[in-house]
PDB file of C-alpha atoms in Angstrom:
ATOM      1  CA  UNK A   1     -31.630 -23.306  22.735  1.00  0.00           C
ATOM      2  CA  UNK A   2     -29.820 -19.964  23.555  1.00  0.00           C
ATOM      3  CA  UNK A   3     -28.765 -17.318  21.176  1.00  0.00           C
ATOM      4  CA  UNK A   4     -24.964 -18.007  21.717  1.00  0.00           C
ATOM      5  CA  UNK A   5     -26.065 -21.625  20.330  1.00  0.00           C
ATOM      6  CA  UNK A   6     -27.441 -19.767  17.282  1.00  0.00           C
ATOM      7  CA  UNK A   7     -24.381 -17.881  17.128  1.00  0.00           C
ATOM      8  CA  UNK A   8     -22.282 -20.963  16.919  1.00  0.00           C
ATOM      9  CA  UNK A   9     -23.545 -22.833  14.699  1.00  0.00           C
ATOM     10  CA  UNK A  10     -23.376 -19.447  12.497  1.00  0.00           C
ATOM     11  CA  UNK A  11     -19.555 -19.536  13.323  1.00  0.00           C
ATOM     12  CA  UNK A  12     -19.322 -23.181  11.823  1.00  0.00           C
ATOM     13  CA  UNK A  13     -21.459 -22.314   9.321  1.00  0.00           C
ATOM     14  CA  UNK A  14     -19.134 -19.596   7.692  1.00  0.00           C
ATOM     15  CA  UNK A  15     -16.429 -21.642   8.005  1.00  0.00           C
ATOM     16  CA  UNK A  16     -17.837 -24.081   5.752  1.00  0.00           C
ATOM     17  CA  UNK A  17     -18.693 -20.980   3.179  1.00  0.00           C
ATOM     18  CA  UNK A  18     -15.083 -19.668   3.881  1.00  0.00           C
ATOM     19  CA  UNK A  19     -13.862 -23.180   2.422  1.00  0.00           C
ATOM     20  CA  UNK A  20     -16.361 -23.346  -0.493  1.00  0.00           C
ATOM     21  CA  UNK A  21     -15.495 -19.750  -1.313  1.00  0.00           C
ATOM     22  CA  UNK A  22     -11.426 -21.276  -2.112  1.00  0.00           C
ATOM     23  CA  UNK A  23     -13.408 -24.534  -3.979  1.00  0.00           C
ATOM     24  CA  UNK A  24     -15.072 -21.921  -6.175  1.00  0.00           C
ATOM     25  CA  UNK A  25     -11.970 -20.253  -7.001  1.00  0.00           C
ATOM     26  CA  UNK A  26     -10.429 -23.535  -7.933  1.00  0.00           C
ATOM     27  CA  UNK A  27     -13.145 -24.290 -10.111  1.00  0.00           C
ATOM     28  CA  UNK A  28     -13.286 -21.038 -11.945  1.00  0.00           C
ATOM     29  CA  UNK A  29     -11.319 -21.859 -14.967  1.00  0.00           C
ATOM     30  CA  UNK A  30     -13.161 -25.028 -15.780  1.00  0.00           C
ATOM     31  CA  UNK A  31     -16.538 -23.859 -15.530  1.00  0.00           C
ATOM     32  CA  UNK A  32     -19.001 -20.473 -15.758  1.00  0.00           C
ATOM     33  CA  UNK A  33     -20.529 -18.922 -12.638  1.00  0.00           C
ATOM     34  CA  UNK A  34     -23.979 -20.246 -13.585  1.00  0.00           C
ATOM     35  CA  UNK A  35     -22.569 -24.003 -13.978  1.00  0.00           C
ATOM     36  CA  UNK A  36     -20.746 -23.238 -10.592  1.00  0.00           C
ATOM     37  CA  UNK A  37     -24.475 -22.026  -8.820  1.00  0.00           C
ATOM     38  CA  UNK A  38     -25.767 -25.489 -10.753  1.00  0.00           C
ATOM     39  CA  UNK A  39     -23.418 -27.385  -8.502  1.00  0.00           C
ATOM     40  CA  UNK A  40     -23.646 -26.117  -5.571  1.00  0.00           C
ATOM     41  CA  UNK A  41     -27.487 -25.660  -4.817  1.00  0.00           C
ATOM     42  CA  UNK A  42     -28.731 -28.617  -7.434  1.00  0.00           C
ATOM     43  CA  UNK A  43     -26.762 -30.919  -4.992  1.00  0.00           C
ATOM     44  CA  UNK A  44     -27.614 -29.037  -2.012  1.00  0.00           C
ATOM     45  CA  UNK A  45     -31.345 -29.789  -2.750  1.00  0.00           C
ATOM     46  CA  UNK A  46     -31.047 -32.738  -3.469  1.00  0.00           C
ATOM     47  CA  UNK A  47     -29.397 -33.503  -0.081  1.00  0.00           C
ATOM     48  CA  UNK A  48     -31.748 -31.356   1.736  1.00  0.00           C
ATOM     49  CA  UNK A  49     -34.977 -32.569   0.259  1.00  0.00           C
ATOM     50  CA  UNK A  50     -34.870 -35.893   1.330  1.00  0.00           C
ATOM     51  CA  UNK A  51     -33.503 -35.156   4.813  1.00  0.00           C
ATOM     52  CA  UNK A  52     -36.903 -32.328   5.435  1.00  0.00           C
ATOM     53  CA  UNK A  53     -38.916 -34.879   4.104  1.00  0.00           C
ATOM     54  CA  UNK A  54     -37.899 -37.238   6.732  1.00  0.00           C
ATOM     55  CA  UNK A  55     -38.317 -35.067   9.247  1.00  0.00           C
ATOM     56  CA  UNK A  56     -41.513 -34.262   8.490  1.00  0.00           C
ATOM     57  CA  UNK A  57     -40.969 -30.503   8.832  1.00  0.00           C
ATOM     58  CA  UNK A  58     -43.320 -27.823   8.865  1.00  0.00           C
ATOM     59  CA  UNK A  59     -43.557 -26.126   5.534  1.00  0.00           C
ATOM     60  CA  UNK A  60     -44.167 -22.582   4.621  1.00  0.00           C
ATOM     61  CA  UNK A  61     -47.790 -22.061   4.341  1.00  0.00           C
ATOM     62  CA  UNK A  62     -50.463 -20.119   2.069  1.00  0.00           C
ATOM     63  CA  UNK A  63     -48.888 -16.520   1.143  1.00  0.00           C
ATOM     64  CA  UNK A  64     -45.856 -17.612   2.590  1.00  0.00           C
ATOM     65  CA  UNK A  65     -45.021 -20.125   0.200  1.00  0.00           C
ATOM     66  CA  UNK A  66     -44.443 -17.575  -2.834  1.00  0.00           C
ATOM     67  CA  UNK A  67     -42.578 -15.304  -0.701  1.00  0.00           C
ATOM     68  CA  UNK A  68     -40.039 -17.896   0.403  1.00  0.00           C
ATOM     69  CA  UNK A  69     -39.576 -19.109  -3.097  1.00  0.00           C
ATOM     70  CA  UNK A  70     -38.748 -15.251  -4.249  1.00  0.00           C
ATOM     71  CA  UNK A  71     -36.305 -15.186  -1.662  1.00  0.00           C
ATOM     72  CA  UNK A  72     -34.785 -18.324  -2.573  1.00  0.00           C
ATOM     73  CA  UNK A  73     -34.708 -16.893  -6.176  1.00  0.00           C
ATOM     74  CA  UNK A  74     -33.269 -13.739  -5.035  1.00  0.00           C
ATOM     75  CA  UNK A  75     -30.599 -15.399  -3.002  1.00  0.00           C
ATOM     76  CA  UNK A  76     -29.709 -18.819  -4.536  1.00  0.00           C
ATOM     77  CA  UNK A  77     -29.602 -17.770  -8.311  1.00  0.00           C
ATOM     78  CA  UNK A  78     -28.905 -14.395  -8.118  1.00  0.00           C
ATOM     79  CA  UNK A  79     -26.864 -13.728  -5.336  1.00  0.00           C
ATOM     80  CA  UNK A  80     -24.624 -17.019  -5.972  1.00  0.00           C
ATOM     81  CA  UNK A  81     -24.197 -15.992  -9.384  1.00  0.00           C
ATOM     82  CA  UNK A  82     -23.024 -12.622  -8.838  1.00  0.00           C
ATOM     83  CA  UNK A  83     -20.814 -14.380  -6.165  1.00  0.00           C
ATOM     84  CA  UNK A  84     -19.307 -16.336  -8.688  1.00  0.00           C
ATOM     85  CA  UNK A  85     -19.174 -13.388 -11.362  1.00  0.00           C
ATOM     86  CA  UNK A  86     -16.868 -11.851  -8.422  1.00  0.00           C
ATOM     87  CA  UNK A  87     -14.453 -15.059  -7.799  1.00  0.00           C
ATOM     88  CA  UNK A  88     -13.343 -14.977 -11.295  1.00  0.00           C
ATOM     89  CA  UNK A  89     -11.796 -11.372 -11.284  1.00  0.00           C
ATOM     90  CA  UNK A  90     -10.504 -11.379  -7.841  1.00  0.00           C
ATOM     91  CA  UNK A  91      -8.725 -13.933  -5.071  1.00  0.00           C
ATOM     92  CA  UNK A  92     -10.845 -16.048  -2.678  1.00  0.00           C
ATOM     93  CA  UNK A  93      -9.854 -13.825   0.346  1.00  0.00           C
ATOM     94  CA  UNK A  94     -10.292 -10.762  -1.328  1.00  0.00           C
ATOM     95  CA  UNK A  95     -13.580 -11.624  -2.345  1.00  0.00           C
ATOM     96  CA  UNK A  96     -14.328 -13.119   1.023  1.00  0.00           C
ATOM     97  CA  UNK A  97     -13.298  -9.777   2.784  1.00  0.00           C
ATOM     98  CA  UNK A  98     -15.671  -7.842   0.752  1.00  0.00           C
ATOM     99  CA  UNK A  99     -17.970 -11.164   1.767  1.00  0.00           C
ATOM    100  CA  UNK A 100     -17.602  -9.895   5.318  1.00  0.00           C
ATOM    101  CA  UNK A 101     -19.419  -6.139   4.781  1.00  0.00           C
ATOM    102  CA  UNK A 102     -22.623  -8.735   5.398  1.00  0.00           C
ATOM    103  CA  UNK A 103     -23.557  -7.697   9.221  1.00  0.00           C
ATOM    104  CA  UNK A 104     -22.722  -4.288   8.307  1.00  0.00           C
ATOM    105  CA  UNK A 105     -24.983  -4.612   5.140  1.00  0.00           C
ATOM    106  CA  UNK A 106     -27.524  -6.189   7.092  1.00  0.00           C
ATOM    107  CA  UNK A 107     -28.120  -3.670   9.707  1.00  0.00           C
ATOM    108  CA  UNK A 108     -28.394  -0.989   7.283  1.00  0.00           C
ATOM    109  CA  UNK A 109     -30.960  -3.130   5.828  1.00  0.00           C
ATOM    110  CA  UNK A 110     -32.433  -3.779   9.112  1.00  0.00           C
ATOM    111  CA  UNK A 111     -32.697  -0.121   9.548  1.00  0.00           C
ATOM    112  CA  UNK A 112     -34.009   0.905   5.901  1.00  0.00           C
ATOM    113  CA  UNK A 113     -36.835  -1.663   6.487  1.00  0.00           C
ATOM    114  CA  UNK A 114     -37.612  -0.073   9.665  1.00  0.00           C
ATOM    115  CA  UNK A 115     -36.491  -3.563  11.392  1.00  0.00           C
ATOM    116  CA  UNK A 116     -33.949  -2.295  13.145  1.00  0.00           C
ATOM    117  CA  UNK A 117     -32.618   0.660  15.044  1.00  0.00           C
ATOM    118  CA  UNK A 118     -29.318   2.031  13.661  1.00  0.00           C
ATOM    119  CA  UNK A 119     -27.487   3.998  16.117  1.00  0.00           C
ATOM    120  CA  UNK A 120     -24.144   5.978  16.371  1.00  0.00           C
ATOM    121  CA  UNK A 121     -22.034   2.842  17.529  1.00  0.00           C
ATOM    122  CA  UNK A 122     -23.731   0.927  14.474  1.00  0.00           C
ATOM    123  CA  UNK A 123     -22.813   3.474  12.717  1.00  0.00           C
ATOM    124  CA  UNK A 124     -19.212   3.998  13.885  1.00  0.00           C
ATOM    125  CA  UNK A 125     -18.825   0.472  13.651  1.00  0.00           C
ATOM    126  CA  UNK A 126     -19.814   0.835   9.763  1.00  0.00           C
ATOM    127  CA  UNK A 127     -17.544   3.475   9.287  1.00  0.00           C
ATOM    128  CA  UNK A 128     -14.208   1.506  10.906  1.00  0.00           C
ATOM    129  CA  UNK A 129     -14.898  -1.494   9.120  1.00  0.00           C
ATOM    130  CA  UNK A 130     -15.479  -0.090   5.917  1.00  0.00           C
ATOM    131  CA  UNK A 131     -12.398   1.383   6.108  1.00  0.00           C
ATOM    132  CA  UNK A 132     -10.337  -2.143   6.981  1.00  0.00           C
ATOM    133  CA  UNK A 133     -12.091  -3.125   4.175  1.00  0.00           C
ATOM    134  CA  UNK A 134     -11.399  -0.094   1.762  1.00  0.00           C
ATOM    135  CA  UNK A 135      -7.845  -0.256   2.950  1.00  0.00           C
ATOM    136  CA  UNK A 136      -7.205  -4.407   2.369  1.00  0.00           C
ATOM    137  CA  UNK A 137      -8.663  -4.191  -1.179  1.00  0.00           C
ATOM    138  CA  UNK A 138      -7.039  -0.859  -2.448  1.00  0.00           C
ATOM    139  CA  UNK A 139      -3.310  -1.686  -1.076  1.00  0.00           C
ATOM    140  CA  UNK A 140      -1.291  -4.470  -2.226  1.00  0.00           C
ATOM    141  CA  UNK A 141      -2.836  -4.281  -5.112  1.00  0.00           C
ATOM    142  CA  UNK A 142       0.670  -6.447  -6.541  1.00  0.00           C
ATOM    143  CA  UNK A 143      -0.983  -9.490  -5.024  1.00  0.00           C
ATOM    144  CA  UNK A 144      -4.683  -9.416  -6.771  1.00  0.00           C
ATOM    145  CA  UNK A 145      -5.592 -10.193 -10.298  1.00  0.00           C
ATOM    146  CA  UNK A 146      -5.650  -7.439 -12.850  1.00  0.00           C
ATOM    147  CA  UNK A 147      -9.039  -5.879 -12.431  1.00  0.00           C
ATOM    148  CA  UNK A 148      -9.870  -7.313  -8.854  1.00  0.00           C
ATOM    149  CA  UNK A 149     -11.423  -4.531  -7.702  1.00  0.00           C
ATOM    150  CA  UNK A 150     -14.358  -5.162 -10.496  1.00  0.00           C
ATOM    151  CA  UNK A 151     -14.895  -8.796  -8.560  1.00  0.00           C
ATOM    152  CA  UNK A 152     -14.514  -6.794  -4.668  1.00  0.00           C
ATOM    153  CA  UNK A 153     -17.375  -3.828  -6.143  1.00  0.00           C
ATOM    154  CA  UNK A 154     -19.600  -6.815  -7.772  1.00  0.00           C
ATOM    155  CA  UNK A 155     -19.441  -8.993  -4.056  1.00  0.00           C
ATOM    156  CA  UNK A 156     -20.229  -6.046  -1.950  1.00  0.00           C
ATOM    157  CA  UNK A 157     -23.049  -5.683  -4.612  1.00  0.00           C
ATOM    158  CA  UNK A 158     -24.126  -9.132  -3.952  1.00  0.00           C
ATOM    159  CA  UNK A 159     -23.889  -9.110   0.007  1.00  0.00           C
ATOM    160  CA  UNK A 160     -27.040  -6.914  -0.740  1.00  0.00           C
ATOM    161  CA  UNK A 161     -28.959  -9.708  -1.881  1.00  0.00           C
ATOM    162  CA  UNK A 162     -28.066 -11.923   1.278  1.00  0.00           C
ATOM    163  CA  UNK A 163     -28.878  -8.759   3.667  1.00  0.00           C
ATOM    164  CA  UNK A 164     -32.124  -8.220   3.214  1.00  0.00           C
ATOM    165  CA  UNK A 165     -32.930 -11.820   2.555  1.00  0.00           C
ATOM    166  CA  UNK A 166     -31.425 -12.226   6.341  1.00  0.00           C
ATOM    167  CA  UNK A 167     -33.584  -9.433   7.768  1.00  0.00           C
ATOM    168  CA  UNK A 168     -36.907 -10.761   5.842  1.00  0.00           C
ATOM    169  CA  UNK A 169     -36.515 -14.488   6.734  1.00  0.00           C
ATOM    170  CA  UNK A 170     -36.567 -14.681  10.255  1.00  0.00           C
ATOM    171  CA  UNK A 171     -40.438 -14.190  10.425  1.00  0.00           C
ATOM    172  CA  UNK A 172     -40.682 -17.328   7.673  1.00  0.00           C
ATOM    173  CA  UNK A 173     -38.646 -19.619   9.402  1.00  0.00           C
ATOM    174  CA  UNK A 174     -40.652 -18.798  13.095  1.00  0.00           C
ATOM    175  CA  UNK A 175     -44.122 -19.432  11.262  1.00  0.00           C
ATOM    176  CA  UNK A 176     -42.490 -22.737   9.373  1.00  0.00           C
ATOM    177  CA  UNK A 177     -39.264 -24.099  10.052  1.00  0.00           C
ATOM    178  CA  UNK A 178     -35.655 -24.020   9.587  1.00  0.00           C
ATOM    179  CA  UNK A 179     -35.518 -27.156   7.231  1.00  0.00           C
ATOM    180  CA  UNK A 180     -38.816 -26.609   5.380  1.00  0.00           C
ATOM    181  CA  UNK A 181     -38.170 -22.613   5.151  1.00  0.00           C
ATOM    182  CA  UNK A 182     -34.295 -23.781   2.964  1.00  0.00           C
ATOM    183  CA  UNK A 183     -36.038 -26.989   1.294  1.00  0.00           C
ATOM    184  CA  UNK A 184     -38.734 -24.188  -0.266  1.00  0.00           C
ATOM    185  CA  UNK A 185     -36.549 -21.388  -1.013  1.00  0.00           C
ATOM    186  CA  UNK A 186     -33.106 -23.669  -2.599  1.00  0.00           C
ATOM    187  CA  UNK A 187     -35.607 -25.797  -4.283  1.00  0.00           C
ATOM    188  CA  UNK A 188     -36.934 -22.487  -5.878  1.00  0.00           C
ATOM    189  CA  UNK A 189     -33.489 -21.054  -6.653  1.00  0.00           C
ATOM    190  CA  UNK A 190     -31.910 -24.660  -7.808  1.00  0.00           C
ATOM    191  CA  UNK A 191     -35.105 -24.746 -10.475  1.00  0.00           C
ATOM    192  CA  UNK A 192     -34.415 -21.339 -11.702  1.00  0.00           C
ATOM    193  CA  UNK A 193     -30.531 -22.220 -12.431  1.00  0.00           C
ATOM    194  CA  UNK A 194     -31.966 -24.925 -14.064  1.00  0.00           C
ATOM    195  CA  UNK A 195     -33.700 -22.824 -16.206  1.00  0.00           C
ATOM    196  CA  UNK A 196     -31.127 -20.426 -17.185  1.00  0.00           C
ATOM    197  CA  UNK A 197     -28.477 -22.923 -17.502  1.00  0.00           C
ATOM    198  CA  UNK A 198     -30.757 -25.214 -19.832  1.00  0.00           C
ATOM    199  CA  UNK A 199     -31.093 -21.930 -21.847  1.00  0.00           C
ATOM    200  CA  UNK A 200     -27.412 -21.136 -21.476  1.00  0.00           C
ATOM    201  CA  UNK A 201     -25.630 -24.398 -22.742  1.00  0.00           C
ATOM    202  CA  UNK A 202     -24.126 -24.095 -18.756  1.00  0.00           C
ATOM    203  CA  UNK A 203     -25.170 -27.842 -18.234  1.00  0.00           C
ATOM    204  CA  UNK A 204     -22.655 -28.865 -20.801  1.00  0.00           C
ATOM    205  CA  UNK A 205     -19.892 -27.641 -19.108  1.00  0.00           C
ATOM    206  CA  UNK A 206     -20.326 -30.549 -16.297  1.00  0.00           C
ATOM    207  CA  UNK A 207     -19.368 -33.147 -18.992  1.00  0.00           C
ATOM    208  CA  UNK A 208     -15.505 -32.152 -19.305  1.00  0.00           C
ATOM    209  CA  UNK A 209     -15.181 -32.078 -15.519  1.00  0.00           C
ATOM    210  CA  UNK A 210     -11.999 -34.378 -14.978  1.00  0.00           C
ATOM    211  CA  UNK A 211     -12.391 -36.327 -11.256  1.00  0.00           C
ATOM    212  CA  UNK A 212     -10.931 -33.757  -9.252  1.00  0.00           C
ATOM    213  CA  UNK A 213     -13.090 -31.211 -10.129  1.00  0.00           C
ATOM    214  CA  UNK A 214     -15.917 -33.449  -9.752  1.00  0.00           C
ATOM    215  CA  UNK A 215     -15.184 -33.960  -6.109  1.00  0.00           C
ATOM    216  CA  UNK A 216     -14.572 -30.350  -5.933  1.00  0.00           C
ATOM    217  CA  UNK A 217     -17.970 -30.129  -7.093  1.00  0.00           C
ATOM    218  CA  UNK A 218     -20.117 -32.541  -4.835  1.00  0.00           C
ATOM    219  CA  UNK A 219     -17.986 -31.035  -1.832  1.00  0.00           C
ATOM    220  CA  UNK A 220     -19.243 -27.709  -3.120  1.00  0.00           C
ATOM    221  CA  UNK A 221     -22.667 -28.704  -2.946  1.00  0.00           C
ATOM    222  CA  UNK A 222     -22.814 -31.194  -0.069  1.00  0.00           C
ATOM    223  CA  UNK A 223     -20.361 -29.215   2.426  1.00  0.00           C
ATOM    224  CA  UNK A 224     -21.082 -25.406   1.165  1.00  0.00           C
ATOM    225  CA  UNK A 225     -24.277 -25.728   0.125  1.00  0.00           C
ATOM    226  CA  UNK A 226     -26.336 -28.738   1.728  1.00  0.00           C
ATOM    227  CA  UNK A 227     -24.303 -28.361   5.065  1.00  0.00           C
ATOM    228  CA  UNK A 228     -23.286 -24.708   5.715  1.00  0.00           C
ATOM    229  CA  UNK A 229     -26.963 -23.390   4.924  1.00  0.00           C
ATOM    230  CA  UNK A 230     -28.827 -26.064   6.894  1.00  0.00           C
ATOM    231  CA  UNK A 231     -26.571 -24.496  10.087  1.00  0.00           C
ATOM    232  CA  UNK A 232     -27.270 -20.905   8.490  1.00  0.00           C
ATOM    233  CA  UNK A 233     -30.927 -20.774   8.965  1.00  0.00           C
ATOM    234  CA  UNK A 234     -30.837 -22.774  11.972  1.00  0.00           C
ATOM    235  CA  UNK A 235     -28.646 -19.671  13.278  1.00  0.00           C
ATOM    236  CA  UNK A 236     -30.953 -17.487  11.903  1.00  0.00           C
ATOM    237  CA  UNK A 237     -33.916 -18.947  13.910  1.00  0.00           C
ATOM    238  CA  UNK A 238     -32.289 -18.844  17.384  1.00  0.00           C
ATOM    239  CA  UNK A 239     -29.912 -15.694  16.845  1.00  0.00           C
ATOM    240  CA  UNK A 240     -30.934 -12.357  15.670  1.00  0.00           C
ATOM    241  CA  UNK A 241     -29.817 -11.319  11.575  1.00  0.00           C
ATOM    242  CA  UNK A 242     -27.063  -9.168  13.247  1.00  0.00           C
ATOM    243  CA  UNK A 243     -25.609 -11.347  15.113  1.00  0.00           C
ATOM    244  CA  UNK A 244     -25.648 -14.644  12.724  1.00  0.00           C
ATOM    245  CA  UNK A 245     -24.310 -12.324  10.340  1.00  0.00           C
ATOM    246  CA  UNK A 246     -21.309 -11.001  12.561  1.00  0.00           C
ATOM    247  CA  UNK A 247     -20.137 -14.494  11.932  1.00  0.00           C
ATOM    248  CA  UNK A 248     -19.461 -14.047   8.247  1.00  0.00           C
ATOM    249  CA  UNK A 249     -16.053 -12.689   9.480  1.00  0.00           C
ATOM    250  CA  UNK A 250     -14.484 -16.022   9.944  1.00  0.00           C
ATOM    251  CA  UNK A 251     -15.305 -16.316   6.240  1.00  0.00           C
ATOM    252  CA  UNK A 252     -12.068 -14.705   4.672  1.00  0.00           C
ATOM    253  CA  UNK A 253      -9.892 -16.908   7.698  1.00  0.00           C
ATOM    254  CA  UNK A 254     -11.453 -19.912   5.893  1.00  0.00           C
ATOM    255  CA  UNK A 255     -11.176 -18.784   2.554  1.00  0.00           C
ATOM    256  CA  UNK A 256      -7.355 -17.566   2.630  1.00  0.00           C
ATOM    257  CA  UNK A 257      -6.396 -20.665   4.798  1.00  0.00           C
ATOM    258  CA  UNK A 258      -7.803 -22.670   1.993  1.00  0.00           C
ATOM    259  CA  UNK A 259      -7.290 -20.819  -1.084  1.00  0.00           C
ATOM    260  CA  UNK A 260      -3.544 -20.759  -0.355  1.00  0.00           C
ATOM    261  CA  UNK A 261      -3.757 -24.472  -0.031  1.00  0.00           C
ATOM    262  CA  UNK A 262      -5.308 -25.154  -2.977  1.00  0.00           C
ATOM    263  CA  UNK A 263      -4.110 -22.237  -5.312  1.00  0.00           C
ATOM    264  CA  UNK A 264      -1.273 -20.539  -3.869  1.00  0.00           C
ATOM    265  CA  UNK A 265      -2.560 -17.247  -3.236  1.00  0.00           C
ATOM    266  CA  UNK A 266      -0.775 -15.021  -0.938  1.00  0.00           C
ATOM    267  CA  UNK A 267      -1.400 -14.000   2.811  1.00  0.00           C
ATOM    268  CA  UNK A 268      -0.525 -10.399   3.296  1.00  0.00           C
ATOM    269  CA  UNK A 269      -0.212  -8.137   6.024  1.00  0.00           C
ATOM    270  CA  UNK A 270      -2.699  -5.478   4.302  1.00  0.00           C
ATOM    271  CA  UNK A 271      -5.444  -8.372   4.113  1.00  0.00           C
ATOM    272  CA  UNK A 272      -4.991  -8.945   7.771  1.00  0.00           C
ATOM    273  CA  UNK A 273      -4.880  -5.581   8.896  1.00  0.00           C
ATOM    274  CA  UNK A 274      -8.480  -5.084   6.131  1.00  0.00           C
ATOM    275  CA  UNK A 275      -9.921  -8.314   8.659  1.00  0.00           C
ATOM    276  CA  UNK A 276      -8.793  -6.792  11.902  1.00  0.00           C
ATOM    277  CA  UNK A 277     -10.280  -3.724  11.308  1.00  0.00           C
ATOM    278  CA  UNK A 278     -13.687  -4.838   9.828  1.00  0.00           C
ATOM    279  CA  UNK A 279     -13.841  -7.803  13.049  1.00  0.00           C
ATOM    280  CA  UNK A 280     -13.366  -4.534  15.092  1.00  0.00           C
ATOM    281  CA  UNK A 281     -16.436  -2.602  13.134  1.00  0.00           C
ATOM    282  CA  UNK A 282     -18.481  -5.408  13.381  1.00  0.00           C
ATOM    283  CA  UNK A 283     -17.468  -5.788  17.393  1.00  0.00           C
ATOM    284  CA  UNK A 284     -18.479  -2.339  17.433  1.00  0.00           C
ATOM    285  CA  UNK A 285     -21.316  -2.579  15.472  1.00  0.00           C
ATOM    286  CA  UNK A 286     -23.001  -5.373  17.333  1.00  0.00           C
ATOM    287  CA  UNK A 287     -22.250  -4.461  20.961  1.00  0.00           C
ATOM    288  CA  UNK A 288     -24.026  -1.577  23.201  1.00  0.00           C
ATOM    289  CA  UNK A 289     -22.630   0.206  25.997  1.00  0.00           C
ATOM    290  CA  UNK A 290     -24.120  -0.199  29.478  1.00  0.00           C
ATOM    291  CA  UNK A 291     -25.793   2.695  30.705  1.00  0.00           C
ATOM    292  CA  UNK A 292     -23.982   3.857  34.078  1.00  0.00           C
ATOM    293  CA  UNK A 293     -25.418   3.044  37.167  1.00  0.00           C
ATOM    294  CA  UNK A 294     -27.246   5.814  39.176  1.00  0.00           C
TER     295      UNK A 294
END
């Protein structure tokens, strides 16, 4: 399998997160961002589980197996909670644009971690991005929530999280697999929702779900969670972290296509010129020049 294949199954995969991103939204006033985390990986594992087991993948081995179970903490508690956290001050594009920062985020990461080279058309790529970013979430500032910019700052602040765990999973899946690499690290996150939510009274929250929200909920899980994460690391093990990550910009198209769908929240021309411009970063970013020919 090629890297474009890795790269498009990234591009479906984003999709999906685009759409769950507009699910979460909708589910925001009926439930905390902890119950919301409980749905979506809880029902993720327990659709992934069964289907690795099946398979008989390979699973992580020896040292490996604690380190892919940090990650999954790291990324499926607190990453999704934080993303959560950010959906209830701010609209599903909005927080999906500031979503999109990931293959910027990840090369710097990349390059911190001495993974990755970062060079001056990374680095003007960062810069023209940031701005389309920067510029969608400080104008039309009539069309976000009050305080929106509190959910955009805690997002970016979560794209962290999914960064580095991008740049450090690669060498997990290679010496495992895909399947058994997710089963290990969801599983790990799932348990530790479990945990806070138990603690939390989050669990509770489930029981006044009326049966829209409910199928809200098992989409959530099965289609953004299951589903879109099963593709991700697939990605991730034919396509470099860059490039699966360059993907995430098809995110917000998902999100604001859905979101206004199910919520009504507006389109505008500053949120399109904010996707243009970080699409162009990335583009940037992710693509060398050809050295001239003698």
């Amino acid at each position: 399998m090629t890297e474009g294949f890795g790269v498009a199954i990234a591009i479906v995969s984003s999709s999906l997160g685009g759409s769950a991103a507009a699910v979460t939204r909708y589910l925001v006033g009926a439930a905390d961002p902890i119950t919301l985390a409980i749905l979506r990986w809880v029902i993720g594992f327990a659709i992934v589980l069964p289907v690795a087991l099946c398979l008989n993948v390979r699973w992580p081995q020896g040292w490996d197996r604690p380190a892919v179970a940090a990650l999954g903490v790291c990324f499926f508690g607190l990453f999704f909670i934080l993303y959560n956290i950010a959906l209830g001050f701010t609209t599903a594009a909005r927080a999906s644009l500031a979503l999109s920062t990931l293959p910027l985020q990840t090369m710097l990461a990349g390059a911190l971690l001495g993974l990755e080279k970062l060079t001056f058309r990374k680095s003007l790529g960062v810069a023209i991005a940031m701005i389309g970013v920067f510029a969608a979430l400080a104008s039309g500032l009539s069309s976000a929530p009050p305080g929106a910019w509190r959910g955009e700052l805690i997002m970016v602040g979560a794209v962290l999280c999914m960064a580095v765990y991008n740049v450090l999973s690669r060498p997990f899946i290679q010496r495992s697999s895909a399947l058994g690499f997710l089963a290990v690290g969801m599983g790990s996150g799932a348990l530790a929702l479990l945990i806070v939510g138990a603690f939390t009274g989050s669990m509770s929250v489930m029981r006044a779900f009326n049966s829209h929200e409910w199928i809200a909920g098992l989409y959530l899980g099965a289609s953004g969670g299951a589903l879109a994460f099963v593709l991700w690391v697939l990605a991730l093990q034919h396509a470099s972290p860059t490039r699966v990550a360059n993907t995430m910009t098809v995110n917000p198209i998902a999100a604001a296509t859905l979101a206004a769908i199910l919520v009504g929240e507006p389109i505008t021309f500053n949120l399109v010129f904010g996707l243009l411009a970080v699409f162009s970063g990335i583009w940037i970013s992710t693509t060398e020049a050809k050295p001239a020919l003698p």
